[in-house]
Tab-separated table of C-alpha atoms and ligand atoms in Angstrom:
chain	number	residue	atom	x	y	z
A	1	MET	CA	32.339	63.642	17.484
A	2	ASN	CA	29.997	66.211	18.827
A	3	THR	CA	33.112	69.227	17.631
A	4	MET	CA	32.866	67.552	14.417
A	5	TYR	CA	29.415	67.555	13.716
A	6	GLU	CA	29.215	71.520	15.247
A	7	SER	CA	32.018	72.219	12.787
A	8	LEU	CA	29.259	71.006	10.023
A	9	GLY	CA	26.847	73.111	11.493
A	10	ILE	CA	24.922	70.513	13.425
A	11	SER	CA	23.854	71.539	17.070
A	12	ARG	CA	23.915	69.424	20.235
A	13	GLU	CA	20.426	69.421	20.289
A	14	VAL	CA	20.037	67.926	16.728
A	15	SER	CA	22.679	65.166	16.942
A	16	ASP	CA	21.125	63.878	20.726
A	17	PHE	CA	17.809	63.435	18.989
A	18	ALA	CA	19.638	61.698	16.294
A	19	GLU	CA	21.333	59.281	18.449
A	20	THR	CA	17.833	58.540	20.539
A	21	ILE	CA	16.400	57.118	17.147
A	22	LEU	CA	19.555	55.308	16.109
A	23	ALA	CA	19.652	53.800	19.319
A	24	GLY	CA	16.748	51.704	18.680
A	25	LEU	CA	17.788	50.857	14.938
A	26	GLU	CA	20.474	48.661	15.850
A	27	VAL	CA	18.758	45.547	15.146
A	28	ARG	CA	17.646	46.668	11.698
A	29	PHE	CA	21.145	47.848	10.573
A	30	HIS	CA	22.643	44.399	11.803
A	31	GLU	CA	20.152	42.857	9.118
A	32	ILE	CA	21.298	45.128	6.558
A	33	ASP	CA	25.075	44.593	7.147
A	34	GLU	CA	24.258	40.537	7.058
A	35	THR	CA	22.652	41.062	3.543
A	36	ALA	CA	25.368	43.289	2.643
A	37	GLU	CA	27.981	40.625	3.898
A	38	TYR	CA	26.142	37.931	1.916
A	39	ASN	CA	25.775	40.064	-1.513
A	40	GLN	CA	29.643	40.994	-1.021
A	41	LEU	CA	30.560	37.209	-1.220
A	42	LYS	CA	28.239	36.634	-4.165
A	43	VAL	CA	29.650	39.257	-6.128
A	44	ILE	CA	33.333	38.036	-5.306
A	45	LYS	CA	32.331	34.778	-6.172
A	46	ALA	CA	30.914	35.691	-9.431
A	47	MET	CA	34.157	37.354	-10.162
A	48	GLN	CA	36.357	34.650	-9.187
A	49	ASP	CA	34.067	32.204	-11.490
A	50	ALA	CA	34.457	34.459	-14.413
A	51	ARG	CA	38.655	34.380	-13.759
A	52	VAL	CA	38.729	38.504	-13.829
A	53	SER	CA	41.982	39.133	-14.094
A	54	ALA	CA	43.920	42.838	-14.196
A	55	GLU	CA	44.093	42.717	-18.397
A	56	CYS	CA	40.043	43.179	-18.029
A	57	PHE	CA	40.382	46.576	-16.880
A	58	GLU	CA	42.325	47.564	-20.261
A	59	ALA	CA	40.603	50.145	-22.550
A	60	SER	CA	39.550	49.123	-26.096
A	61	SER	CA	38.572	51.508	-29.035
A	62	GLY	CA	37.180	51.357	-32.403
A	63	TYR	CA	34.874	48.166	-33.185
A	64	GLY	CA	35.924	46.795	-29.647
A	65	TYR	CA	36.522	42.932	-31.120
A	66	ASN	CA	37.654	40.633	-28.700
A	67	ASP	CA	37.203	43.063	-25.796
A	68	ARG	CA	38.025	40.446	-22.947
A	69	GLY	CA	37.241	42.929	-20.215
A	70	ARG	CA	33.995	43.813	-21.527
A	71	ASP	CA	32.963	40.215	-22.470
A	72	THR	CA	34.129	38.986	-18.716
A	73	LEU	CA	32.053	41.770	-16.985
A	74	GLU	CA	29.048	40.460	-18.896
A	75	GLU	CA	29.762	36.969	-17.594
A	76	VAL	CA	29.963	38.206	-13.931
A	77	TYR	CA	26.779	40.084	-14.350
A	78	ALA	CA	25.197	37.143	-15.580
A	79	ASN	CA	26.399	35.114	-12.262
A	80	VAL	CA	25.582	37.592	-9.989
A	81	PHE	CA	21.960	37.995	-11.296
A	82	GLN	CA	22.010	34.100	-12.469
A	83	THR	CA	20.936	34.475	-15.573
A	84	GLU	CA	22.386	32.813	-18.917
A	85	ALA	CA	23.710	36.083	-20.081
A	86	ALA	CA	23.835	39.823	-19.508
A	87	LEU	CA	24.429	43.203	-21.575
A	88	VAL	CA	26.417	45.284	-19.640
A	89	ARG	CA	27.414	48.647	-21.427
A	90	PRO	CA	28.810	52.143	-21.318
A	91	GLN	CA	26.788	52.543	-24.897
A	92	ILE	CA	23.571	52.021	-22.828
A	93	THR	CA	23.128	55.551	-21.639
A	94	CYS	CA	20.590	55.005	-18.726
A	95	GLY	CA	18.025	53.015	-17.120
A	96	THR	CA	15.346	54.322	-19.397
A	97	HIS	CA	17.482	53.237	-22.567
A	98	ALA	CA	18.241	49.672	-21.085
A	99	LEU	CA	14.341	49.225	-20.875
A	100	ALA	CA	13.895	50.728	-24.217
A	101	ILE	CA	16.334	48.173	-25.679
A	102	ALA	CA	14.911	45.451	-23.433
A	103	LEU	CA	11.488	45.869	-25.048
A	104	SER	CA	12.028	47.164	-28.678
A	105	ALA	CA	14.651	44.429	-28.967
A	106	ASN	CA	11.860	41.550	-28.159
A	107	LEU	CA	8.600	43.409	-29.534
A	108	ARG	CA	7.361	43.142	-33.175
A	109	PRO	CA	4.497	44.900	-34.917
A	110	GLY	CA	1.146	43.410	-33.798
A	111	ASP	CA	2.851	42.074	-30.090
A	112	GLU	CA	1.201	43.506	-27.237
A	113	MET	CA	3.234	44.499	-24.120
A	114	LEU	CA	1.156	44.046	-20.651
A	115	SER	CA	2.484	45.742	-17.550
A	116	ILE	CA	1.244	44.236	-14.464
A	117	SER	CA	2.201	46.290	-11.900
A	118	GLY	CA	0.369	49.271	-12.757
A	119	LYS	CA	1.775	52.383	-14.389
A	120	PRO	CA	5.375	52.109	-15.464
A	121	TYR	CA	8.087	54.506	-14.432
A	122	ASP	CA	7.522	57.886	-16.053
A	123	THR	CA	10.124	57.979	-18.566
A	124	LEU	CA	8.421	54.727	-20.124
A	125	GLU	CA	5.678	56.674	-20.838
A	126	GLU	CA	7.184	57.920	-24.437
A	127	VAL	CA	9.014	54.624	-24.819
A	128	ILE	CA	5.823	52.440	-24.625
A	129	GLY	CA	3.859	55.461	-26.430
A	130	ILE	CA	1.244	56.188	-23.515
A	131	ARG	CA	2.023	59.555	-24.174
A	132	PRO	CA	2.408	59.889	-27.794
A	133	SER	CA	6.297	60.257	-28.731
A	134	ARG	CA	8.436	59.586	-31.721
A	135	GLY	CA	10.029	56.682	-31.921
A	136	SER	CA	7.590	54.856	-29.567
A	137	LEU	CA	6.702	51.646	-29.338
A	138	ALA	CA	3.073	52.281	-30.739
A	139	GLU	CA	4.579	53.939	-33.811
A	140	TYR	CA	5.892	50.728	-34.578
A	141	GLY	CA	2.593	48.715	-33.826
A	142	VAL	CA	3.172	47.442	-30.488
A	143	THR	CA	0.044	47.645	-28.631
A	144	TYR	CA	0.240	47.950	-24.759
A	145	ALA	CA	-2.285	47.015	-21.732
A	146	GLN	CA	-2.023	47.226	-17.897
A	147	VAL	CA	-3.182	46.137	-15.075
A	148	ASP	CA	-3.078	47.926	-11.669
A	149	LEU	CA	-2.089	46.415	-8.416
A	150	LEU	CA	-4.527	45.808	-5.872
A	151	PRO	CA	-5.126	48.416	-3.325
A	152	ASP	CA	-3.207	46.586	-0.794
A	153	GLY	CA	0.186	46.525	-3.621
A	154	SER	CA	-0.236	43.015	-4.421
A	155	PHE	CA	-0.827	41.391	-7.906
A	156	ASP	CA	-4.271	41.347	-9.634
A	157	TYR	CA	-4.012	37.571	-10.631
A	158	GLU	CA	-7.550	37.572	-11.857
A	159	GLY	CA	-7.055	40.805	-13.946
A	160	ILE	CA	-3.865	39.552	-15.046
A	161	ARG	CA	-5.549	36.238	-16.307
A	162	GLN	CA	-7.990	38.431	-18.107
A	163	ALA	CA	-5.554	40.656	-19.525
A	164	LEU	CA	-3.477	37.888	-21.300
A	165	ARG	CA	-4.547	38.075	-25.043
A	166	PRO	CA	-3.334	35.889	-27.768
A	167	GLN	CA	-0.880	38.659	-28.782
A	168	THR	CA	0.479	39.104	-25.906
A	169	LYS	CA	4.303	38.804	-25.975
A	170	LEU	CA	6.098	40.204	-22.793
A	171	VAL	CA	4.873	41.105	-19.189
A	172	GLU	CA	6.611	44.029	-17.533
A	173	ILE	CA	7.001	44.200	-13.884
A	174	GLN	CA	8.492	47.217	-11.980
A	175	ARG	CA	10.079	46.324	-8.626
A	176	SER	CA	10.463	49.747	-7.292
A	177	LYS	CA	7.795	52.060	-6.533
A	178	GLY	CA	9.294	54.566	-8.359
A	179	TYR	CA	7.747	57.993	-7.496
A	180	GLN	CA	4.388	56.405	-6.668
A	181	THR	CA	3.154	55.644	-3.086
A	182	ARG	CA	2.608	51.978	-3.715
A	183	PRO	CA	4.647	49.815	-1.705
A	184	THR	CA	7.587	48.209	-3.737
A	185	LEU	CA	7.502	44.462	-4.587
A	186	SER	CA	9.550	41.919	-3.282
A	187	VAL	CA	11.796	39.823	-5.004
A	188	SER	CA	9.636	36.793	-3.811
A	189	GLN	CA	6.172	38.572	-4.906
A	190	ILE	CA	7.616	39.144	-8.212
A	191	GLY	CA	8.661	35.410	-8.714
A	192	GLU	CA	5.289	34.512	-7.516
A	193	ALA	CA	3.712	36.692	-10.385
A	194	ILE	CA	6.211	35.479	-12.958
A	195	ALA	CA	5.164	31.732	-12.272
A	196	PHE	CA	1.586	32.314	-12.503
A	197	VAL	CA	2.105	34.161	-16.012
A	198	LYS	CA	4.268	31.125	-17.146
A	199	GLN	CA	2.154	28.509	-15.857
A	200	LEU	CA	-0.723	30.387	-18.051
A	201	ARG	CA	1.502	30.886	-21.166
A	202	PRO	CA	5.426	29.609	-20.928
A	203	ASP	CA	5.875	31.406	-24.196
A	204	ILE	CA	5.544	34.793	-22.768
A	205	ILE	CA	8.602	37.044	-21.726
A	206	CYS	CA	8.781	38.326	-18.350
A	207	MET	CA	10.770	41.490	-17.774
A	208	VAL	CA	11.665	43.259	-14.470
A	209	ASP	CA	12.512	46.690	-14.188
A	210	ASN	CA	15.223	46.197	-11.372
A	211	CYS	CA	16.010	49.847	-10.863
A	212	TYR	CA	16.917	50.701	-7.080
A	213	GLY	CA	16.144	47.460	-6.362
A	214	GLU	CA	19.618	45.515	-6.838
A	215	PHE	CA	21.400	44.004	-3.528
A	216	VAL	CA	18.635	45.167	-1.379
A	217	GLU	CA	17.800	41.605	-0.839
A	218	ARG	CA	19.555	38.365	-1.154
A	219	ILE	CA	17.984	37.333	-4.414
A	220	GLU	CA	17.255	39.066	-7.519
A	221	PRO	CA	14.355	38.387	-9.858
A	222	GLY	CA	16.558	36.277	-12.193
A	223	GLU	CA	16.594	33.483	-9.721
A	224	LEU	CA	12.745	32.984	-9.932
A	225	GLY	CA	12.235	33.178	-13.412
A	226	ALA	CA	12.454	36.606	-15.012
A	227	ASP	CA	13.605	36.402	-18.526
A	228	MET	CA	15.201	39.744	-18.620
A	229	VAL	CA	16.377	41.717	-15.517
A	230	VAL	CA	17.148	45.578	-16.365
A	231	GLY	CA	18.918	48.251	-14.528
A	232	SER	CA	20.644	51.650	-14.358
A	233	LEU	CA	24.284	51.814	-13.569
A	234	ILE	CA	24.152	55.092	-12.046
A	235	LYS	CA	21.915	53.388	-9.394
A	236	ASN	CA	22.862	50.535	-7.092
A	237	PRO	CA	24.790	48.160	-9.148
A	238	GLY	CA	27.300	51.190	-10.318
A	239	GLY	CA	28.556	51.269	-6.529
A	240	GLY	CA	28.884	55.171	-7.136
A	241	LEU	CA	31.533	54.502	-9.807
A	242	ALA	CA	30.549	53.587	-12.748
A	243	PRO	CA	30.558	57.031	-14.690
A	244	ALA	CA	27.216	56.094	-16.874
A	245	GLY	CA	25.776	52.749	-18.008
A	246	GLY	CA	23.098	50.055	-18.056
A	247	TYR	CA	22.804	46.308	-17.925
A	248	ILE	CA	20.145	43.825	-19.097
A	249	ALA	CA	20.551	40.225	-17.433
A	250	GLY	CA	18.464	37.442	-18.820
A	251	THR	CA	17.875	34.658	-20.796
A	252	LEU	CA	20.354	34.201	-23.895
A	253	ALA	CA	17.964	34.429	-26.621
A	254	CYS	CA	16.611	37.607	-24.780
A	255	VAL	CA	19.758	39.083	-24.146
A	256	GLU	CA	20.990	38.334	-28.046
A	257	GLN	CA	17.947	39.971	-29.203
A	258	CYS	CA	19.054	43.414	-27.177
A	259	ALA	CA	22.523	43.125	-28.837
A	260	PHE	CA	21.240	42.908	-32.201
A	261	ARG	CA	19.123	46.162	-31.414
A	262	LEU	CA	21.812	47.930	-29.456
A	263	THR	CA	24.600	47.773	-31.924
A	264	SER	CA	23.096	46.412	-35.372
A	265	PRO	CA	21.587	43.330	-36.746
A	266	GLY	CA	24.648	41.244	-37.616
A	267	LEU	CA	26.869	42.547	-35.138
A	268	GLY	CA	25.666	42.195	-31.685
A	269	ARG	CA	27.573	41.745	-28.692
A	270	GLU	CA	30.956	41.309	-30.933
A	271	VAL	CA	31.312	44.943	-31.281
A	272	GLY	CA	31.221	47.881	-28.791
A	273	ALA	CA	34.596	49.473	-27.460
A	274	ASN	CA	34.749	49.979	-23.685
A	275	PHE	CA	36.442	53.519	-23.629
A	276	GLY	CA	38.504	52.928	-20.763
A	277	VAL	CA	35.644	52.338	-18.016
A	278	MET	CA	35.959	48.916	-17.359
A	279	GLN	CA	37.985	49.622	-13.637
A	280	SER	CA	35.133	51.357	-12.697
A	281	PHE	CA	32.286	49.002	-13.845
A	282	TYR	CA	34.048	46.108	-11.891
A	283	GLN	CA	34.888	48.164	-9.016
A	284	GLY	CA	31.711	49.458	-9.163
A	285	LEU	CA	29.844	46.410	-8.788
A	286	PHE	CA	32.299	45.155	-6.152
A	287	LEU	CA	31.497	48.166	-4.152
A	288	ALA	CA	27.685	48.045	-4.924
A	289	PRO	CA	26.742	45.693	-2.137
A	290	THR	CA	27.977	47.667	0.700
A	291	VAL	CA	26.933	50.942	-0.693
A	292	THR	CA	23.382	49.767	-1.509
A	293	ALA	CA	23.412	49.180	2.516
A	294	ALA	CA	24.612	52.735	3.306
A	295	ALA	CA	21.901	53.597	1.329
A	296	LEU	CA	19.230	51.865	2.753
A	297	LYS	CA	20.473	52.545	6.331
A	298	GLY	CA	20.311	56.422	5.382
A	299	ALA	CA	16.546	55.686	4.108
A	300	ILE	CA	15.258	53.989	7.459
A	301	PHE	CA	16.978	56.343	9.513
A	302	ALA	CA	15.051	59.389	7.735
A	303	ALA	CA	11.982	57.008	7.819
A	304	ASN	CA	12.276	57.005	11.822
A	305	VAL	CA	13.547	60.614	12.230
A	306	TYR	CA	10.621	61.889	10.670
A	307	GLU	CA	8.103	59.405	11.642
A	308	LYS	CA	8.847	60.619	15.229
A	309	LEU	CA	8.461	64.030	14.581
A	310	GLY	CA	4.599	63.469	13.164
A	311	PHE	CA	5.191	63.249	9.530
A	312	ALA	CA	3.775	60.642	6.991
A	313	VAL	CA	6.873	58.499	5.637
A	314	VAL	CA	6.704	55.653	3.040
A	315	PRO	CA	7.533	53.221	3.680
A	316	ASN	CA	7.131	53.560	7.377
A	317	GLY	CA	9.974	53.273	9.949
A	318	THR	CA	9.455	49.603	10.192
A	319	GLU	CA	8.374	48.355	7.295
A	320	GLU	CA	10.600	45.661	5.369
A	321	ARG	CA	12.768	47.342	2.526
A	322	HIS	CA	12.861	46.156	-1.290
A	323	ASP	CA	14.670	49.469	-2.554
A	324	ILE	CA	16.318	52.548	-1.394
A	325	ILE	CA	13.568	55.356	-1.889
A	326	GLN	CA	12.188	57.276	0.908
A	327	ALA	CA	9.338	59.529	0.414
A	328	VAL	CA	8.589	62.140	3.593
A	329	GLU	CA	5.134	63.792	3.231
A	330	PHE	CA	5.754	67.236	4.978
A	331	GLY	CA	2.265	68.591	3.920
A	332	PHE	CA	3.693	72.135	3.500
A	333	PRO	CA	5.948	73.562	0.660
A	334	GLU	CA	8.735	74.876	3.140
A	335	GLY	CA	9.361	71.325	4.365
A	336	VAL	CA	10.224	70.210	1.285
A	337	ILE	CA	12.447	73.043	0.406
A	338	ALA	CA	14.214	73.238	3.613
A	339	PHE	CA	15.025	69.327	3.625
A	340	CYS	CA	16.362	69.392	0.406
A	341	GLU	CA	18.724	72.541	1.222
A	342	GLY	CA	19.777	70.628	3.838
A	343	ILE	CA	20.759	67.529	1.951
A	344	GLN	CA	22.744	69.949	-0.717
A	345	SER	CA	24.748	71.634	2.209
A	346	ALA	CA	25.791	67.911	3.447
A	347	ALA	CA	27.305	67.063	-0.198
A	348	PRO	CA	30.991	66.905	-0.802
A	349	VAL	CA	30.290	68.699	-4.233
A	350	ASP	CA	28.391	71.892	-4.594
A	351	SER	CA	27.893	71.942	-0.981
A	352	TYR	CA	27.881	75.859	-1.095
A	353	VAL	CA	24.360	76.341	-3.783
A	354	THR	CA	21.118	76.623	-2.660
A	355	PRO	CA	18.758	74.456	-4.636
A	356	GLU	CA	15.420	76.522	-5.542
A	357	PRO	CA	11.951	75.021	-6.811
A	358	TRP	CA	11.834	75.469	-10.742
A	359	ALA	CA	9.840	74.388	-13.703
A	360	MET	CA	11.239	71.262	-15.241
A	361	PRO	CA	10.027	69.574	-18.468
A	362	GLY	CA	7.432	67.011	-17.971
A	363	TYR	CA	6.305	68.108	-14.568
A	364	ASP	CA	3.197	69.868	-13.810
A	365	SER	CA	4.491	71.990	-11.078
A	366	ASP	CA	7.748	73.450	-9.968
A	367	VAL	CA	10.221	71.016	-8.545
A	368	ILE	CA	13.116	71.270	-6.464
A	369	MET	CA	16.029	69.171	-6.576
A	370	ALA	CA	19.067	68.417	-4.580
A	371	ALA	CA	22.414	66.771	-5.546
A	372	GLY	CA	25.982	67.537	-4.984
A	373	ALA	CA	27.172	64.255	-6.782
A	374	PHE	CA	30.616	63.108	-8.698
A	375	VAL	CA	28.649	61.586	-11.444
A	376	GLN	CA	25.924	63.897	-12.928
A	377	GLY	CA	22.557	62.390	-12.036
A	378	SER	CA	23.760	59.652	-10.151
A	379	SER	CA	20.944	58.884	-7.546
A	380	ILE	CA	22.938	56.451	-5.877
A	381	GLU	CA	24.915	59.080	-4.562
A	382	LEU	CA	22.792	61.344	-1.711
A	383	SER	CA	19.867	63.016	-3.342
A	384	ALA	CA	16.548	64.444	-2.866
A	385	ASP	CA	13.703	65.938	-5.130
A	386	GLY	CA	10.305	67.049	-4.508
A	387	PRO	CA	7.498	68.882	-6.817
A	388	ILE	CA	6.188	71.733	-5.070
A	389	LYS	CA	2.530	70.947	-4.694
A	390	PRO	CA	0.121	68.993	-2.224
A	391	PRO	CA	0.838	66.677	-0.673
A	392	TYR	CA	4.388	68.245	-0.267
A	393	ALA	CA	6.707	65.122	-0.141
A	394	VAL	CA	10.041	64.702	-0.575
A	395	TYR	CA	11.746	61.828	-2.136
A	396	PHE	CA	15.027	60.890	-0.822
A	397	GLN	CA	17.362	58.363	-1.945
A	398	GLY	CA	21.527	57.123	-1.936
A	399	GLY	CA	24.512	57.938	-0.077
A	400	LEU	CA	27.645	56.170	-0.815
A	401	THR	CA	28.556	55.985	2.599
A	402	TRP	CA	26.468	55.720	5.941
A	403	PRO	CA	28.215	58.471	7.565
A	404	HIS	CA	27.137	60.603	4.712
A	405	ALA	CA	24.005	59.561	4.504
A	406	LYS	CA	23.501	60.249	7.865
A	407	LEU	CA	25.009	63.759	7.833
A	408	GLY	CA	22.469	64.770	4.987
A	409	ILE	CA	19.444	63.780	7.191
A	410	LEU	CA	20.837	65.827	10.359
A	411	LYS	CA	21.531	68.744	7.996
A	412	SER	CA	17.989	68.353	6.817
A	413	LEU	CA	16.746	68.191	10.245
A	414	GLN	CA	19.047	71.181	11.516
A	415	ARG	CA	17.419	73.244	8.589
A	416	LEU	CA	13.936	72.536	9.220
A	417	VAL	CA	14.557	73.058	13.014
A	418	GLU	CA	16.351	76.388	12.002
A	419	LYS	CA	13.246	77.674	10.316
A	420	GLY	CA	11.023	76.819	12.951
A	421	LEU	CA	9.291	74.295	10.721
A	422	VAL	CA	9.435	71.229	13.244
A	423	GLN	CA	10.219	71.204	16.910
A	424	LEU	CA	12.366	68.422	18.362
A	425	PRO	CA	10.473	66.311	21.463
B	501	PLP	C1	15.257	55.578	-12.365
B	501	PLP	C2	14.071	54.446	-12.892
B	501	PLP	C3	14.171	54.149	-14.266
B	501	PLP	C4	14.620	54.945	-15.257
B	501	PLP	O1	16.412	55.442	-15.169
B	501	PLP	P1	17.229	56.315	-15.750
B	501	PLP	O2	18.704	56.070	-15.544
B	501	PLP	O3	16.805	57.566	-14.904
B	501	PLP	O4	16.742	56.576	-17.017
B	501	PLP	C5	13.162	53.362	-14.863
B	501	PLP	N1	12.661	52.520	-13.742
B	501	PLP	C6	12.820	52.715	-12.409
B	501	PLP	C7	11.928	52.209	-11.694
B	501	PLP	C8	13.863	53.917	-11.836
B	501	PLP	O5	13.778	53.943	-10.831
C-alpha cells in the first residue's frame, strides 16, 4: 500500500500521520456505512415497488409521449422521498433551475415568498430578485421576506410568526449551509419548522432546498411535511452518473404546477423526451447512498486532519453531519492554493493541470477551483474551491469513492507539507 501511495507522490510521513487520524474514525465510519446500507435498501425497495424493468432505460425522442422510463423514474423518486409525485428531468438544467421552477410555478403576482433559514444560496438571489435580475420573481410582482437563523443556527420561531403575512404563500428552507458558516439544518429541525408554520397557516407551501443533503440521513424532508423537496442531479442523488438534471419531489398539486411551468400550460408532465439518459439516472440513484457515504467520509477525514494541525474547520471533527460540505480555514492564501493544487493532482481527469486563482463573475475576489470531474461542474465528484480573501477558507466536497476522497486529502496535505505551510506533529 505504501509503495502505491509513494508512486502517487505521498510520502511515508504523510501516510503515517493519516493513519493515526483514521484510527480514531472507525466508529464514525461504521455509522456512515449503516446509514448507507439503510438508504441503499430504501432505493432498491423504491425501484422494486415501481417495477423498474430494462425497458425503462430505452431512449425516447420528440415529444416523449408515454415515456415509460421517465414516468417510472419519477415514481421511484416519489417513493424514495416519500412524496406523492416527482418531476425528474434532463430538461431541468441544474439545481438553481429546479428551485426557480418550483418557486415560479407556485407563486403568483402579489404573493410573498418567505425564507426562514436566512439568506438563500447565492444563485437564488437573482431568481428571487434580491439582486435585480431579468426574469426574476420580483419582476413578476412576487415579493420576498426573510427571517435569519438565530446566532446558534436554530430557527427564530418568534421572528417567523411575525413575518407570516396574509400574502405569504410559500416558505423556503435551505437544508445545507451552502457556502455560509452557519450549521447545516438536520431533517428533524426542518420538520419542526414545517410543523410550526403549518400549525399557524396550513395553506402555506413549504419548500426545502435539499441540495447536498440527500442520503446523508435516513429521512428526507418530504417525510416530515415538506410540500416540495428540490435538488440537483450533479450532486448527491445523481450518484456521479447523471450527466445533468434536477428533481422536484412533492405533493401532486405542487409537482403538477411545476410541470406546467417547466414544459407548458396544458402539456405538463406528458411531454419531455429522455434523450437516452435514463440508465444513468436510475443507476446513479442506485449508487447515490454509497457515493454520498464516500463523500461524507472524505469530509470527516479532512475535518480531523486539518483540525489536528490547528486549523478551524466547519463542521468540526466530531459534529454530526447533515450535508457533504467541509470548510477548512487556513488564514493565509497559500494554504487555500496548495490545498486546491493537491485536490486537482489527485483527480482521474485533468490531474496534470495546475489551478490558479482567477476573477469570476459574481465574486468580489479571485477564486481558485479544483475539479477533475467526469461530469462538468459535478460537485458530488471530488472538488474544492476558495475565494482568495480573508479568512482564506477552502470549501471541499464530494468524492465518488472513499479511496479517491482519501487520496485527495493526502495530496492536499502533501502539498502543504512540501511548501512548508504546515508541520506534521
Ligand atoms: C448547489 C446548490 C444550489 C444550486 O445548484 P446548481 O446546480 O449549482 O445550480 C442551490 N442551493 C444549494 C444549497 C446548493 O448547494
